[in-house]
Amino acid sequence: MIRADDLAIFPIEQWIQEGVRWLALNLRPLFQAIKSPIEALLGLSDWVLQSIPFPAMVLIVGLVAWRSAGVGVAAFSVVSQIVIAMLGVWAEAMTTLSLIVTAIVFCAVIGIPIGILCARSDRTWNIVRPILDIMQATPTLVYLVPVVMLFGVGSVPGEVAVVTAAAPPLIRFTNLGIRMVEHEIVEAGLAFGADPRQLLWEIQLPLAIPTILGGLNQTVLTAMVMSVVVAMIGAEGLGLVVLQGLGRLDVGRAAVGGIAIVLLAMMLDRITQKLAEPQRGQRTALVQVLMRLMRGGRREAIAAQTEAEENRQAA
Amino acid sequence: MSERLRIENLYKVFGKYPSDALRMLRDGGTKDFVFAKLGQVVGLNDVSLTVPGGVMYMVMGLSGSGKSTLARCINRLNEPSAGRVLLDGEAVLALDEKALREVRRTRMSMVFQHFALLPNKRVIDNVEFGLKLRGIPPAQRRRRAEELLSLVGLGRWGHHMPHELSGGMRQRVGLARALATDADILIMDEPFSGLDPLIRTEMQDELLRLQRTFNKTILFITHDFQEALKLGSRIAIMSEGRIVREGTPQSIVLEPGSDYVAAFTREIDRGRLFDARSVMKAPAVLWRGPAGTVVGGDGGGFLLDACERVVAGLAGREISLLRETGELSARRGSYVCVPEAAKLVEVARSYRADHTVGVIDDAGRLVGVIGAEQILARIAHLPASGAKS
Ligand SMILES: Nc1ncnc2c1ncn2[C@@H]1O[C@H](COP(=O)(O)OP(=O)(O)O)[C@@H](O)[C@H]1O
Ligand SMILES: [Mg+2]
């Protein structure tokens, strides 16, 4: 009987190590170019969030929640923030929030255009789709490996990991939203002589916005999860509180971090979820279905998307 | 009535490589044959037609017969596989993208079955849509849109959202949007099919009314033969991607030419379709004298002046008397005349026992006479001779 250990072991570890070293050495300017805008924005958002006085912050978030999601969510946000502050991890929470805010900006800037390109060309989508599948099937922890190899450790590489993990849902939902715009309406645009740019801005994007916002909600949640995980590669924030607590076997400390994380996540989820529900128009039913599916988990959302695409092709 | 739109030998095969399918179709293969052999769907199979300016041209056929494909090939929402589309003599299929957009913006517009309004924009913005795409300044396009909204009877609804309107109102918006661009060719793909019967009738009348104002050239798609008869100056009937019969409503009902077409004509209301001209007989001269000319037959007649205008009517018994005596009685009876375009129901309504109905042209001259038997024969769908037992 042959055992696994009996097989000759390929020096794959070594190859990868050397390959990455080569990449890091020769493509250094590229990684630097990726890092520097992230570093700049992360620094800025962290500075802004840290320097806003606590009561002002509570008020601002409460107002945003009230405007976008109603009184209930606003009240919940205010209470959550006060609890977080009373747990003594306000500064850490703001650091985590800045990781998330920055990630949202980058995901939107990168993800929405890619989603648009995917929606416009089946060929692009056929290339991007399997990549997204792999990215979303990859456990968040595994993201850290290439990131550390290429970007090193710390908050900025952590942010790179957050952006990479959080962008796929937005790309998917942008693509889906545009493709799902009612065929007859797109044709009306064409029949009245819209050029591709007008078609995008007058018809496709506006009608896809509820779906895109649904994707944004997913992106925010993924960013939330990831911003905790990247504590393992040295990013600061609430994740670090948990990690330190676990490292010192200080269960109390770890739990404090955990509670703050859950509160922050629920707050962000509620606020962004309500954004995706349209105030008017005919798409309410559709979006509600989508939202329900998203709450049911990512896999079902993917299934729904596939189904929608098949329907579109059959129609 | 110059020719505006002409379609010559147009084919549409859905599929990437249509050349084999086209060869089969040209060799006489049918839609089913091509599908069986190649698995490709034939949308249009050698369609030719000519739409004169200022008329409503109806394309009628059952679902799947290729009506929408035809409409969409004209503005190239579907790219035809072969053939020509000529707009005022200009080959539409040869246009590059930019020129095609220009044609779509300024010369043809479209009305959709499910309205295809932008759900996120107000009614007024929807009406402005075509003008906005063309780059017309906001104030100007707003004025134009308001004008059209009040023309379709929705002057007060501009600031509402489309979903607040009923189906009929939404299609009025669709109509206003299409009219706002000043394109004088309108392609309407089953615009009223999604509406309740009562609203549909109302919209048909509205369209006829608007057409009297705008005098557009309209290609109107429908699966409803009644609608085609009511609105159309000419009708093309499609089946399996081909035009199987083309002509005026009356000529199609009179001579369907095939069982397929005849099936549509069976249930229709002939009294409202056929006009006086289509059943009238040429007036026979019975008597000439200093008082004028008497024309007519056993059922009654007319005394005409030198310009063939009706001076008086003669009942059947007066004609008999005239025949016997050769003398025209001094009595001047009343008479009934209808214009040539009067429908048979109207003719029947004005019919009086022992009299013939006269048919007069625009100048008031008597051009024909109609007896009860002609009306009955046409309404009952009998041969004009009425010889059936
Ligand atoms: N995009 C398409 N791809 C493949 N087949 C199509 C497509 N559009 C229409 N067809 C087919 O072409 C035929 C004519 O369709 P259509 O013009 O929509 O009919 P109608 O409008 O008369 O109901 C049908 O057999 C339909 O299935
Ligand atoms: Mg159709």
mmCIF file of N, CA and C in Angstrom, chain A residues 218-267:
data_model
loop_
_atom_site.group_PDB
_atom_site.id
_atom_site.type_symbol
_atom_site.label_atom_id
_atom_site.label_comp_id
_atom_site.label_asym_id
_atom_site.label_seq_id
_atom_site.Cartn_x
_atom_site.Cartn_y
_atom_site.Cartn_z
ATOM 1 N N GLN A 218 -23.960 43.684 0.018
ATOM 2 C CA GLN A 218 -23.095 42.500 0.093
ATOM 3 C C GLN A 218 -21.636 42.892 0.271
ATOM 4 N N THR A 219 -21.252 43.898 -0.500
ATOM 5 C CA THR A 219 -19.869 44.358 -0.440
ATOM 6 C C THR A 219 -19.523 44.875 0.958
ATOM 7 N N VAL A 220 -20.445 45.621 1.534
ATOM 8 C CA VAL A 220 -20.201 46.167 2.869
ATOM 9 C C VAL A 220 -20.037 45.037 3.884
ATOM 10 N N LEU A 221 -20.892 44.031 3.773
ATOM 11 C CA LEU A 221 -20.806 42.925 4.727
ATOM 12 C C LEU A 221 -19.503 42.150 4.557
ATOM 13 N N THR A 222 -19.135 41.897 3.299
ATOM 14 C CA THR A 222 -17.872 41.194 3.067
ATOM 15 C C THR A 222 -16.699 42.011 3.592
ATOM 16 N N ALA A 223 -16.755 43.325 3.348
ATOM 17 C CA ALA A 223 -15.676 44.195 3.830
ATOM 18 C C ALA A 223 -15.608 44.146 5.354
ATOM 19 N N MET A 224 -16.766 44.097 5.972
ATOM 20 C CA MET A 224 -16.824 44.017 7.438
ATOM 21 C C MET A 224 -16.103 42.764 7.938
ATOM 22 N N VAL A 225 -16.479 41.637 7.348
ATOM 23 C CA VAL A 225 -15.858 40.366 7.738
ATOM 24 C C VAL A 225 -14.349 40.430 7.522
ATOM 25 N N MET A 226 -13.990 40.905 6.336
ATOM 26 C CA MET A 226 -12.576 40.896 5.961
ATOM 27 C C MET A 226 -11.775 41.856 6.825
ATOM 28 N N SER A 227 -12.373 42.982 7.190
ATOM 29 C CA SER A 227 -11.620 43.966 7.972
ATOM 30 C C SER A 227 -11.269 43.411 9.350
ATOM 31 N N VAL A 228 -12.021 42.408 9.786
ATOM 32 C CA VAL A 228 -11.687 41.738 11.043
ATOM 33 C C VAL A 228 -10.567 40.726 10.818
ATOM 34 N N VAL A 229 -10.730 39.951 9.745
ATOM 35 C CA VAL A 229 -9.757 38.888 9.470
ATOM 36 C C VAL A 229 -8.350 39.440 9.251
ATOM 37 N N VAL A 230 -8.268 40.620 8.610
ATOM 38 C CA VAL A 230 -6.934 41.131 8.269
ATOM 39 C C VAL A 230 -6.141 41.571 9.500
ATOM 40 N N ALA A 231 -6.748 41.485 10.651
ATOM 41 C CA ALA A 231 -5.969 41.713 11.870
ATOM 42 C C ALA A 231 -4.796 40.741 11.911
ATOM 43 N N MET A 232 -5.008 39.571 11.293
ATOM 44 C CA MET A 232 -3.960 38.552 11.307
ATOM 45 C C MET A 232 -2.724 38.964 10.534
ATOM 46 N N ILE A 233 -2.851 39.906 9.623
ATOM 47 C CA ILE A 233 -1.647 40.373 8.936
ATOM 48 C C ILE A 233 -1.310 41.786 9.399
ATOM 49 N N GLY A 234 -1.773 42.084 10.589
ATOM 50 C CA GLY A 234 -1.280 43.299 11.221
ATOM 51 C C GLY A 234 -2.122 44.537 11.013
ATOM 52 N N ALA A 235 -3.329 44.387 10.463
ATOM 53 C CA ALA A 235 -4.182 45.564 10.340
ATOM 54 C C ALA A 235 -4.785 45.890 11.701
ATOM 55 N N GLU A 236 -4.943 47.164 11.970
ATOM 56 C CA GLU A 236 -5.484 47.550 13.271
ATOM 57 C C GLU A 236 -7.013 47.564 13.242
ATOM 58 N N GLY A 237 -7.595 47.778 14.407
ATOM 59 C CA GLY A 237 -9.048 47.838 14.462
ATOM 60 C C GLY A 237 -9.611 46.801 15.412
ATOM 61 N N LEU A 238 -10.938 46.591 15.286
ATOM 62 C CA LEU A 238 -11.622 45.681 16.209
ATOM 63 C C LEU A 238 -11.094 44.253 16.100
ATOM 64 N N GLY A 239 -10.689 43.866 14.895
ATOM 65 C CA GLY A 239 -10.149 42.517 14.714
ATOM 66 C C GLY A 239 -8.945 42.285 15.601
ATOM 67 N N LEU A 240 -8.145 43.310 15.720
ATOM 68 C CA LEU A 240 -6.934 43.202 16.535
ATOM 69 C C LEU A 240 -7.295 43.006 18.006
ATOM 70 N N VAL A 241 -8.370 43.662 18.437
ATOM 71 C CA VAL A 241 -8.832 43.500 19.832
ATOM 72 C C VAL A 241 -9.143 42.032 20.105
ATOM 73 N N VAL A 242 -9.887 41.423 19.167
ATOM 74 C CA VAL A 242 -10.247 40.010 19.336
ATOM 75 C C VAL A 242 -8.988 39.153 19.338
ATOM 76 N N LEU A 243 -8.125 39.421 18.366
ATOM 77 C CA LEU A 243 -6.914 38.619 18.203
ATOM 78 C C LEU A 243 -6.035 38.697 19.451
ATOM 79 N N GLN A 244 -5.873 39.906 19.960
ATOM 80 C CA GLN A 244 -5.052 40.068 21.164
ATOM 81 C C GLN A 244 -5.689 39.356 22.346
ATOM 82 N N GLY A 245 -7.003 39.494 22.439
ATOM 83 C CA GLY A 245 -7.720 38.820 23.525
ATOM 84 C C GLY A 245 -7.480 37.322 23.481
ATOM 85 N N LEU A 246 -7.612 36.749 22.268
ATOM 86 C CA LEU A 246 -7.411 35.305 22.124
ATOM 87 C C LEU A 246 -5.968 34.931 22.439
ATOM 88 N N GLY A 247 -5.042 35.763 21.930
ATOM 89 C CA GLY A 247 -3.619 35.472 22.130
ATOM 90 C C GLY A 247 -3.261 35.438 23.606
ATOM 91 N N ARG A 248 -3.860 36.314 24.397
ATOM 92 C CA ARG A 248 -3.540 36.374 25.830
ATOM 93 C C ARG A 248 -4.501 35.530 26.664
ATOM 94 N N LEU A 249 -5.328 34.772 25.954
ATOM 95 C CA LEU A 249 -6.368 33.991 26.628
ATOM 96 C C LEU A 249 -7.244 34.881 27.496
ATOM 97 N N ASP A 250 -7.384 36.126 27.059
ATOM 98 C CA ASP A 250 -8.228 37.082 27.780
ATOM 99 C C ASP A 250 -9.609 37.075 27.126
ATOM 100 N N VAL A 251 -10.460 36.151 27.570
ATOM 101 C CA VAL A 251 -11.756 35.951 26.917
ATOM 102 C C VAL A 251 -12.601 37.222 26.975
ATOM 103 N N GLY A 252 -12.530 37.920 28.056
ATOM 104 C CA GLY A 252 -13.306 39.154 28.211
ATOM 105 C C GLY A 252 -12.963 40.151 27.129
ATOM 106 N N ARG A 253 -11.697 40.363 26.920
ATOM 107 C CA ARG A 253 -11.242 41.304 25.905
ATOM 108 C C ARG A 253 -11.710 40.866 24.503
ATOM 109 N N ALA A 254 -11.533 39.585 24.226
ATOM 110 C CA ALA A 254 -11.953 39.063 22.925
ATOM 111 C C ALA A 254 -13.453 39.261 22.730
ATOM 112 N N ALA A 255 -14.207 39.017 23.771
ATOM 113 C CA ALA A 255 -15.666 39.155 23.664
ATOM 114 C C ALA A 255 -16.066 40.603 23.418
ATOM 115 N N VAL A 256 -15.383 41.520 24.086
ATOM 116 C CA VAL A 256 -15.653 42.943 23.865
ATOM 117 C C VAL A 256 -15.481 43.285 22.389
ATOM 118 N N GLY A 257 -14.365 42.825 21.818
ATOM 119 C CA GLY A 257 -14.134 43.057 20.384
ATOM 120 C C GLY A 257 -15.246 42.438 19.558
ATOM 121 N N GLY A 258 -15.603 41.201 19.916
ATOM 122 C CA GLY A 258 -16.629 40.484 19.158
ATOM 123 C C GLY A 258 -17.964 41.212 19.171
ATOM 124 N N ILE A 259 -18.375 41.664 20.377
ATOM 125 C CA ILE A 259 -19.663 42.360 20.481
ATOM 126 C C ILE A 259 -19.658 43.628 19.629
ATOM 127 N N ALA A 260 -18.564 44.373 19.720
ATOM 128 C CA ALA A 260 -18.473 45.609 18.933
ATOM 129 C C ALA A 260 -18.561 45.305 17.443
ATOM 130 N N ILE A 261 -17.908 44.232 17.031
ATOM 131 C CA ILE A 261 -17.941 43.859 15.609
ATOM 132 C C ILE A 261 -19.367 43.543 15.162
ATOM 133 N N VAL A 262 -20.067 42.746 15.982
ATOM 134 C CA VAL A 262 -21.431 42.361 15.609
ATOM 135 C C VAL A 262 -22.331 43.603 15.510
ATOM 136 N N LEU A 263 -22.213 44.511 16.487
ATOM 137 C CA LEU A 263 -23.033 45.721 16.462
ATOM 138 C C LEU A 263 -22.754 46.555 15.219
ATOM 139 N N LEU A 264 -21.470 46.725 14.942
ATOM 140 C CA LEU A 264 -21.089 47.525 13.772
ATOM 141 C C LEU A 264 -21.630 46.879 12.492
ATOM 142 N N ALA A 265 -21.493 45.566 12.406
ATOM 143 C CA ALA A 265 -21.944 44.851 11.207
ATOM 144 C C ALA A 265 -23.448 44.995 11.024
ATOM 145 N N MET A 266 -24.194 44.826 12.125
ATOM 146 C CA MET A 266 -25.652 44.927 12.007
ATOM 147 C C MET A 266 -26.075 46.329 11.580
ATOM 148 N N MET A 267 -25.381 47.292 12.144
ATOM 149 C CA MET A 267 -25.675 48.685 11.812
ATOM 150 C C MET A 267 -25.481 48.941 10.314
#
